[in-house]
PDB file of C-alpha atoms and ligand atoms in Angstrom:
ATOM      1  CA  UNK A   1       0.000   0.000   0.000  1.00  0.00           C
ATOM      2  CA  UNK A   2       1.165   3.453  -0.843  1.00  0.00           C
ATOM      3  CA  UNK A   3       0.112   7.019  -1.543  1.00  0.00           C
ATOM      4  CA  UNK A   4       0.519   8.068  -5.159  1.00  0.00           C
ATOM      5  CA  UNK A   5       0.751  11.810  -5.738  1.00  0.00           C
ATOM      6  CA  UNK A   6      -1.338  13.242  -8.578  1.00  0.00           C
ATOM      7  CA  UNK A   7      -1.782  16.873  -9.630  1.00  0.00           C
ATOM      8  CA  UNK A   8      -4.555  17.682  -7.117  1.00  0.00           C
ATOM      9  CA  UNK A   9      -4.829  14.598  -4.937  1.00  0.00           C
ATOM     10  CA  UNK A  10      -3.180  11.581  -3.376  1.00  0.00           C
ATOM     11  CA  UNK A  11      -4.514   8.171  -4.390  1.00  0.00           C
ATOM     12  CA  UNK A  12      -4.360   5.156  -2.076  1.00  0.00           C
ATOM     13  CA  UNK A  13      -2.980   2.268  -4.126  1.00  0.00           C
ATOM     14  CA  UNK A  14      -2.232  -1.418  -3.538  1.00  0.00           C
ATOM     15  CA  UNK A  15      -4.727  -1.628  -0.685  1.00  0.00           C
ATOM     16  CA  UNK A  16      -8.302  -1.556  -1.974  1.00  0.00           C
ATOM     17  CA  UNK A  17      -9.421  -3.807  -4.869  1.00  0.00           C
ATOM     18  CA  UNK A  18      -8.369  -2.630  -8.308  1.00  0.00           C
ATOM     19  CA  UNK A  19     -11.826  -1.351  -9.287  1.00  0.00           C
ATOM     20  CA  UNK A  20     -11.822   1.079  -6.328  1.00  0.00           C
ATOM     21  CA  UNK A  21     -10.581   4.669  -6.667  1.00  0.00           C
ATOM     22  CA  UNK A  22      -9.879   6.247  -3.276  1.00  0.00           C
ATOM     23  CA  UNK A  23      -7.799   9.078  -1.928  1.00  0.00           C
ATOM     24  CA  UNK A  24      -7.853  12.650  -0.696  1.00  0.00           C
ATOM     25  CA  UNK A  25      -7.304  16.113  -2.118  1.00  0.00           C
ATOM     26  CA  UNK A  26      -4.131  18.136  -1.820  1.00  0.00           C
ATOM     27  CA  UNK A  27      -4.297  21.670  -0.362  1.00  0.00           C
ATOM     28  CA  UNK A  28      -4.235  23.030  -3.936  1.00  0.00           C
ATOM     29  CA  UNK A  29      -7.996  22.411  -3.782  1.00  0.00           C
ATOM     30  CA  UNK A  30      -9.912  24.108  -0.962  1.00  0.00           C
ATOM     31  CA  UNK A  31     -12.692  21.533  -0.711  1.00  0.00           C
ATOM     32  CA  UNK A  32     -15.462  23.158  -2.754  1.00  0.00           C
ATOM     33  CA  UNK A  33     -18.264  20.681  -3.476  1.00  0.00           C
ATOM     34  CA  UNK A  34     -19.140  19.322  -5.889  1.00  0.00           C
ATOM     35  CA  UNK A  35     -16.736  21.168  -8.198  1.00  0.00           C
ATOM     36  CA  UNK A  36     -13.448  19.967  -6.681  1.00  0.00           C
ATOM     37  CA  UNK A  37     -14.421  16.295  -6.622  1.00  0.00           C
ATOM     38  CA  UNK A  38     -15.693  16.495 -10.199  1.00  0.00           C
ATOM     39  CA  UNK A  39     -12.367  18.002 -11.247  1.00  0.00           C
ATOM     40  CA  UNK A  40     -10.465  15.134  -9.581  1.00  0.00           C
ATOM     41  CA  UNK A  41     -12.721  12.452 -11.083  1.00  0.00           C
ATOM     42  CA  UNK A  42     -12.515  13.921 -14.545  1.00  0.00           C
ATOM     43  CA  UNK A  43      -8.706  14.077 -14.284  1.00  0.00           C
ATOM     44  CA  UNK A  44      -8.871  10.326 -13.576  1.00  0.00           C
ATOM     45  CA  UNK A  45     -11.054   9.806 -16.643  1.00  0.00           C
ATOM     46  CA  UNK A  46     -14.361   9.053 -14.893  1.00  0.00           C
ATOM     47  CA  UNK A  47     -17.594  10.949 -14.305  1.00  0.00           C
ATOM     48  CA  UNK A  48     -19.408   9.294 -11.361  1.00  0.00           C
ATOM     49  CA  UNK A  49     -22.461  10.442  -9.406  1.00  0.00           C
ATOM     50  CA  UNK A  50     -21.414  12.440  -6.312  1.00  0.00           C
ATOM     51  CA  UNK A  51     -22.718  12.166  -2.747  1.00  0.00           C
ATOM     52  CA  UNK A  52     -21.460  14.154   0.215  1.00  0.00           C
ATOM     53  CA  UNK A  53     -22.742  15.292   3.612  1.00  0.00           C
ATOM     54  CA  UNK A  54     -23.811  18.316   5.582  1.00  0.00           C
ATOM     55  CA  UNK A  55     -21.697  17.074   8.464  1.00  0.00           C
ATOM     56  CA  UNK A  56     -23.083  17.781  11.903  1.00  0.00           C
ATOM     57  CA  UNK A  57     -20.826  15.871  14.336  1.00  0.00           C
ATOM     58  CA  UNK A  58     -23.703  13.438  14.744  1.00  0.00           C
ATOM     59  CA  UNK A  59     -24.048   9.652  14.695  1.00  0.00           C
ATOM     60  CA  UNK A  60     -26.423   9.792  11.693  1.00  0.00           C
ATOM     61  CA  UNK A  61     -25.523   7.429   8.857  1.00  0.00           C
ATOM     62  CA  UNK A  62     -27.167   6.882   5.477  1.00  0.00           C
ATOM     63  CA  UNK A  63     -27.278   4.203   2.839  1.00  0.00           C
ATOM     64  CA  UNK A  64     -27.068   6.141  -0.399  1.00  0.00           C
ATOM     65  CA  UNK A  65     -29.045   5.017  -3.443  1.00  0.00           C
ATOM     66  CA  UNK A  66     -29.115   8.299  -5.316  1.00  0.00           C
ATOM     67  CA  UNK A  67     -26.664  11.186  -5.472  1.00  0.00           C
ATOM     68  CA  UNK A  68     -27.188  13.998  -2.994  1.00  0.00           C
ATOM     69  CA  UNK A  69     -26.062  15.851   0.109  1.00  0.00           C
ATOM     70  CA  UNK A  70     -26.981  13.862   3.226  1.00  0.00           C
ATOM     71  CA  UNK A  71     -27.559  15.304   6.708  1.00  0.00           C
ATOM     72  CA  UNK A  72     -25.181  13.179   8.720  1.00  0.00           C
ATOM     73  CA  UNK A  73     -21.658  11.947   9.272  1.00  0.00           C
ATOM     74  CA  UNK A  74     -21.327   8.653   7.384  1.00  0.00           C
ATOM     75  CA  UNK A  75     -22.623   7.452   4.022  1.00  0.00           C
ATOM     76  CA  UNK A  76     -22.269   4.109   2.284  1.00  0.00           C
ATOM     77  CA  UNK A  77     -23.482   2.488  -0.921  1.00  0.00           C
ATOM     78  CA  UNK A  78     -23.309  -0.662  -2.984  1.00  0.00           C
ATOM     79  CA  UNK A  79     -23.671   1.286  -6.226  1.00  0.00           C
ATOM     80  CA  UNK A  80     -20.982   1.532  -8.826  1.00  0.00           C
ATOM     81  CA  UNK A  81     -19.880   4.755 -10.501  1.00  0.00           C
ATOM     82  CA  UNK A  82     -20.887   6.787  -7.434  1.00  0.00           C
ATOM     83  CA  UNK A  83     -18.226   8.697  -5.504  1.00  0.00           C
ATOM     84  CA  UNK A  84     -18.748   9.266  -1.761  1.00  0.00           C
ATOM     85  CA  UNK A  85     -17.014  12.266  -0.202  1.00  0.00           C
ATOM     86  CA  UNK A  86     -16.208  13.361   3.353  1.00  0.00           C
ATOM     87  CA  UNK A  87     -14.734  16.804   4.111  1.00  0.00           C
ATOM     88  CA  UNK A  88     -12.397  17.352   7.028  1.00  0.00           C
ATOM     89  CA  UNK A  89      -9.887  19.719   8.592  1.00  0.00           C
ATOM     90  CA  UNK A  90      -8.643  17.825  11.708  1.00  0.00           C
ATOM     91  CA  UNK A  91     -11.428  15.275  12.163  1.00  0.00           C
ATOM     92  CA  UNK A  92     -10.326  11.891  10.870  1.00  0.00           C
ATOM     93  CA  UNK A  93     -11.690  10.864   7.451  1.00  0.00           C
ATOM     94  CA  UNK A  94     -12.328   7.119   7.260  1.00  0.00           C
ATOM     95  CA  UNK A  95     -12.734   5.363   3.920  1.00  0.00           C
ATOM     96  CA  UNK A  96     -13.847   1.732   3.787  1.00  0.00           C
ATOM     97  CA  UNK A  97     -14.867  -1.029   1.430  1.00  0.00           C
ATOM     98  CA  UNK A  98     -15.521  -4.724   1.306  1.00  0.00           C
ATOM     99  CA  UNK A  99     -14.952  -6.657  -1.872  1.00  0.00           C
ATOM    100  CA  UNK A 100     -17.217  -9.437  -0.581  1.00  0.00           C
ATOM    101  CA  UNK A 101     -20.288  -7.336   0.230  1.00  0.00           C
ATOM    102  CA  UNK A 102     -19.598  -4.678  -2.455  1.00  0.00           C
ATOM    103  CA  UNK A 103     -20.048  -1.883   0.063  1.00  0.00           C
ATOM    104  CA  UNK A 104     -18.033   1.342   0.049  1.00  0.00           C
ATOM    105  CA  UNK A 105     -18.336   4.208   2.506  1.00  0.00           C
ATOM    106  CA  UNK A 106     -16.898   7.262   4.222  1.00  0.00           C
ATOM    107  CA  UNK A 107     -17.102   8.364   7.864  1.00  0.00           C
ATOM    108  CA  UNK A 108     -16.525  11.797   9.412  1.00  0.00           C
ATOM    109  CA  UNK A 109     -14.849  10.740  12.646  1.00  0.00           C
ATOM    110  CA  UNK A 110     -14.720  13.573  15.125  1.00  0.00           C
ATOM    111  CA  UNK A 111     -14.780  12.936  18.842  1.00  0.00           C
ATOM    112  CA  UNK A 112     -18.415  14.053  19.050  1.00  0.00           C
ATOM    113  CA  UNK A 113     -19.554  11.527  16.425  1.00  0.00           C
ATOM    114  CA  UNK A 114     -17.526   8.834  18.142  1.00  0.00           C
ATOM    115  CA  UNK A 115     -19.005   9.678  21.527  1.00  0.00           C
ATOM    116  CA  UNK A 116     -22.538   9.672  20.101  1.00  0.00           C
ATOM    117  CA  UNK A 117     -22.015   6.171  18.723  1.00  0.00           C
ATOM    118  CA  UNK A 118     -21.378   6.513  15.000  1.00  0.00           C
ATOM    119  CA  UNK A 119     -19.281   3.344  15.073  1.00  0.00           C
ATOM    120  CA  UNK A 120     -22.034   1.310  16.689  1.00  0.00           C
ATOM    121  CA  UNK A 121     -24.397   2.545  13.967  1.00  0.00           C
ATOM    122  CA  UNK A 122     -21.982   1.639  11.187  1.00  0.00           C
ATOM    123  CA  UNK A 123     -21.571  -1.775  12.766  1.00  0.00           C
ATOM    124  CA  UNK A 124     -25.254  -2.500  12.824  1.00  0.00           C
ATOM    125  CA  UNK A 125     -25.810  -1.353   9.245  1.00  0.00           C
ATOM    126  CA  UNK A 126     -22.607  -2.259   7.439  1.00  0.00           C
ATOM    127  CA  UNK A 127     -20.119  -4.415   9.348  1.00  0.00           C
ATOM    128  CA  UNK A 128     -22.667  -6.741  10.978  1.00  0.00           C
ATOM    129  CA  UNK A 129     -21.858  -9.611   8.653  1.00  0.00           C
ATOM    130  CA  UNK A 130     -21.630 -13.062  10.205  1.00  0.00           C
ATOM    131  CA  UNK A 131     -19.677 -14.507   7.287  1.00  0.00           C
ATOM    132  CA  UNK A 132     -16.275 -14.903   8.858  1.00  0.00           C
ATOM    133  CA  UNK A 133     -14.527 -14.732   5.504  1.00  0.00           C
ATOM    134  CA  UNK A 134     -15.698 -11.194   4.849  1.00  0.00           C
ATOM    135  CA  UNK A 135     -12.870  -8.681   4.985  1.00  0.00           C
ATOM    136  CA  UNK A 136     -13.379  -4.948   5.481  1.00  0.00           C
ATOM    137  CA  UNK A 137     -10.615  -2.625   4.409  1.00  0.00           C
ATOM    138  CA  UNK A 138     -10.368   0.659   6.273  1.00  0.00           C
ATOM    139  CA  UNK A 139      -8.107   3.575   5.317  1.00  0.00           C
ATOM    140  CA  UNK A 140      -7.475   6.528   7.626  1.00  0.00           C
ATOM    141  CA  UNK A 141      -6.789   9.834   5.869  1.00  0.00           C
ATOM    142  CA  UNK A 142      -5.296  13.144   7.040  1.00  0.00           C
ATOM    143  CA  UNK A 143      -6.479  14.178  10.499  1.00  0.00           C
ATOM    144  CA  UNK A 144      -5.426  15.431  13.891  1.00  0.00           C
ATOM    145  CA  UNK A 145      -3.524  12.584  15.537  1.00  0.00           C
ATOM    146  CA  UNK A 146      -2.546  11.852  19.095  1.00  0.00           C
ATOM    147  CA  UNK A 147       0.727  13.781  18.660  1.00  0.00           C
ATOM    148  CA  UNK A 148      -1.297  17.035  18.464  1.00  0.00           C
ATOM    149  CA  UNK A 149      -4.843  16.203  19.635  1.00  0.00           C
ATOM    150  CA  UNK A 150      -4.661  17.960  23.017  1.00  0.00           C
ATOM    151  CA  UNK A 151      -7.968  17.961  24.905  1.00  0.00           C
ATOM    152  CA  UNK A 152      -9.343  19.169  28.229  1.00  0.00           C
ATOM    153  CA  UNK A 153     -10.023  17.065  31.310  1.00  0.00           C
ATOM    154  CA  UNK A 154     -13.744  17.063  30.477  1.00  0.00           C
ATOM    155  CA  UNK A 155     -12.902  14.305  27.977  1.00  0.00           C
ATOM    156  CA  UNK A 156     -12.515  11.968  30.943  1.00  0.00           C
ATOM    157  CA  UNK A 157     -16.314  12.173  31.281  1.00  0.00           C
ATOM    158  CA  UNK A 158     -17.096  10.962  27.759  1.00  0.00           C
ATOM    159  CA  UNK A 159     -17.694   7.221  28.080  1.00  0.00           C
ATOM    160  CA  UNK A 160     -16.783   6.264  24.501  1.00  0.00           C
ATOM    161  CA  UNK A 161     -13.724   8.532  24.389  1.00  0.00           C
ATOM    162  CA  UNK A 162     -12.044   8.147  27.743  1.00  0.00           C
ATOM    163  CA  UNK A 163     -10.353   4.835  26.897  1.00  0.00           C
ATOM    164  CA  UNK A 164      -8.438   6.499  24.067  1.00  0.00           C
ATOM    165  CA  UNK A 165      -6.777   9.310  25.998  1.00  0.00           C
ATOM    166  CA  UNK A 166      -3.060   9.544  26.728  1.00  0.00           C
ATOM    167  CA  UNK A 167      -1.488  11.592  29.497  1.00  0.00           C
ATOM    168  CA  UNK A 168       1.760  13.297  28.469  1.00  0.00           C
ATOM    169  CA  UNK A 169       3.463  16.030  30.504  1.00  0.00           C
ATOM    170  CA  UNK A 170       0.251  16.757  32.439  1.00  0.00           C
ATOM    171  CA  UNK A 171      -1.803  17.162  29.251  1.00  0.00           C
ATOM    172  CA  UNK A 172      -4.429  14.819  27.837  1.00  0.00           C
ATOM    173  CA  UNK A 173      -4.354  13.771  24.193  1.00  0.00           C
ATOM    174  CA  UNK A 174      -7.051  11.890  22.262  1.00  0.00           C
ATOM    175  CA  UNK A 175      -5.958   9.098  19.909  1.00  0.00           C
ATOM    176  CA  UNK A 176      -8.624   8.759  17.176  1.00  0.00           C
ATOM    177  CA  UNK A 177      -6.652   6.062  15.331  1.00  0.00           C
ATOM    178  CA  UNK A 178      -6.560   3.846  18.401  1.00  0.00           C
ATOM    179  CA  UNK A 179     -10.290   4.462  18.857  1.00  0.00           C
ATOM    180  CA  UNK A 180     -11.105   3.373  15.282  1.00  0.00           C
ATOM    181  CA  UNK A 181      -8.952   0.259  15.497  1.00  0.00           C
ATOM    182  CA  UNK A 182     -10.313  -0.848  18.855  1.00  0.00           C
ATOM    183  CA  UNK A 183     -13.945  -0.144  17.955  1.00  0.00           C
ATOM    184  CA  UNK A 184     -13.580  -2.440  14.972  1.00  0.00           C
ATOM    185  CA  UNK A 185     -11.350  -5.286  16.111  1.00  0.00           C
ATOM    186  CA  UNK A 186     -13.168  -5.798  19.416  1.00  0.00           C
ATOM    187  CA  UNK A 187     -16.019  -7.243  17.335  1.00  0.00           C
ATOM    188  CA  UNK A 188     -14.229 -10.478  16.606  1.00  0.00           C
ATOM    189  CA  UNK A 189     -16.647 -11.908  14.048  1.00  0.00           C
ATOM    190  CA  UNK A 190     -15.187  -9.750  11.310  1.00  0.00           C
ATOM    191  CA  UNK A 191     -11.770  -9.266   9.898  1.00  0.00           C
ATOM    192  CA  UNK A 192     -10.441  -5.805   9.342  1.00  0.00           C
ATOM    193  CA  UNK A 193      -7.465  -4.607   7.414  1.00  0.00           C
ATOM    194  CA  UNK A 194      -6.133  -1.097   8.043  1.00  0.00           C
ATOM    195  CA  UNK A 195      -4.106   1.364   6.077  1.00  0.00           C
ATOM    196  CA  UNK A 196      -3.175   4.423   8.096  1.00  0.00           C
ATOM    197  CA  UNK A 197      -1.801   7.244   5.941  1.00  0.00           C
ATOM    198  CA  UNK A 198      -0.272   8.627   9.149  1.00  0.00           C
ATOM    199  CA  UNK A 199      -0.779  12.249   8.066  1.00  0.00           C
ATOM    200  CA  UNK A 200      -1.325  14.630  11.005  1.00  0.00           C
ATOM    201  CA  UNK A 201      -3.071  17.812   9.828  1.00  0.00           C
ATOM    202  CA  UNK A 202      -1.455  19.878  12.571  1.00  0.00           C
ATOM    203  CA  UNK A 203       2.226  18.901  12.334  1.00  0.00           C
ATOM    204  CA  UNK A 204       2.519  17.685   8.719  1.00  0.00           C
ATOM    205  CA  UNK A 205       4.741  19.935   6.615  1.00  0.00           C
ATOM    206  CA  UNK A 206       2.524  19.359   3.548  1.00  0.00           C
ATOM    207  CA  UNK A 207       0.084  22.173   4.380  1.00  0.00           C
ATOM    208  CA  UNK A 208      -3.017  20.054   4.950  1.00  0.00           C
ATOM    209  CA  UNK A 209      -5.976  22.024   6.254  1.00  0.00           C
ATOM    210  CA  UNK A 210      -6.255  22.189  10.026  1.00  0.00           C
ATOM    211  CA  UNK A 211      -9.061  24.072  11.700  1.00  0.00           C
ATOM    212  CA  UNK A 212      -7.171  24.075  14.974  1.00  0.00           C
ATOM    213  CA  UNK A 213      -4.192  25.708  13.259  1.00  0.00           C
ATOM    214  CA  UNK A 214      -5.760  28.069  10.705  1.00  0.00           C
ATOM    215  CA  UNK A 215      -9.399  28.618  11.847  1.00  0.00           C
ATOM    216  CA  UNK A 216     -10.655  28.772   8.270  1.00  0.00           C
ATOM    217  CA  UNK A 217     -13.192  26.998   6.050  1.00  0.00           C
ATOM    218  CA  UNK A 218     -10.788  25.107   3.802  1.00  0.00           C
ATOM    219  CA  UNK A 219     -11.361  21.354   3.809  1.00  0.00           C
ATOM    220  CA  UNK A 220      -9.642  18.214   2.572  1.00  0.00           C
ATOM    221  CA  UNK A 221     -11.967  15.945   0.562  1.00  0.00           C
ATOM    222  CA  UNK A 222     -11.510  12.209   1.055  1.00  0.00           C
ATOM    223  CA  UNK A 223     -13.309  10.011  -1.447  1.00  0.00           C
ATOM    224  CA  UNK A 224     -14.031   6.493  -2.625  1.00  0.00           C
ATOM    225  CA  UNK A 225     -15.720   5.217  -5.777  1.00  0.00           C
ATOM    226  CA  UNK A 226     -16.323   1.724  -7.153  1.00  0.00           C
ATOM    227  CA  UNK A 227     -15.844   1.774 -10.915  1.00  0.00           C
TER     228      UNK A 227
HETATM  229 ZN1  LIG B   1       0.691  15.963  14.908  1.00  0.00          ZN
END
């Protein structure tokens, strides 16, 4: 698995099945929807339907059967030629697919969504597959990581967050990657395969958008499409 740099995006290669196109935009695009994603898709020679979200830091998830803008924080589909997009600037974008069940999806993983139970909802609707041969592949895009995800002591009161805090030099840090991995692998009836891009939006030198750093409206778009 590797990141392949294109003009306006990075593509995740040698991880998902060959018919999957997945990746995230470079800061040369500011995250304008749907224009930026259409530009990327057309540069890759495809013209899929586009679905994205009005993200609300909720646990709302949607199965998508027609293109649109959905009021929630995760969308998934079994359709082909339909790109799903999540926009982030510090929250962790999660991209997943399963070759066996033909599902693809994106999750906006902020601490609020996690605390409200977005993973439990995705489990019930997507990953709740008793076939033990089914493999889900999960890629983690650019986001604030535990190196820079400093939080207040009130996080100790959030039941679904508190297990993923680290204490360093009297400060608490949230580890969203650890949270994603433990939420998934603790359900032992499925197999999961992870690819972590390892990009921290706050300390990367590549200029990825970080709300905590820049306080602006620019967003990275992470996407997946089955073609
Ligand atoms: Zn960092």
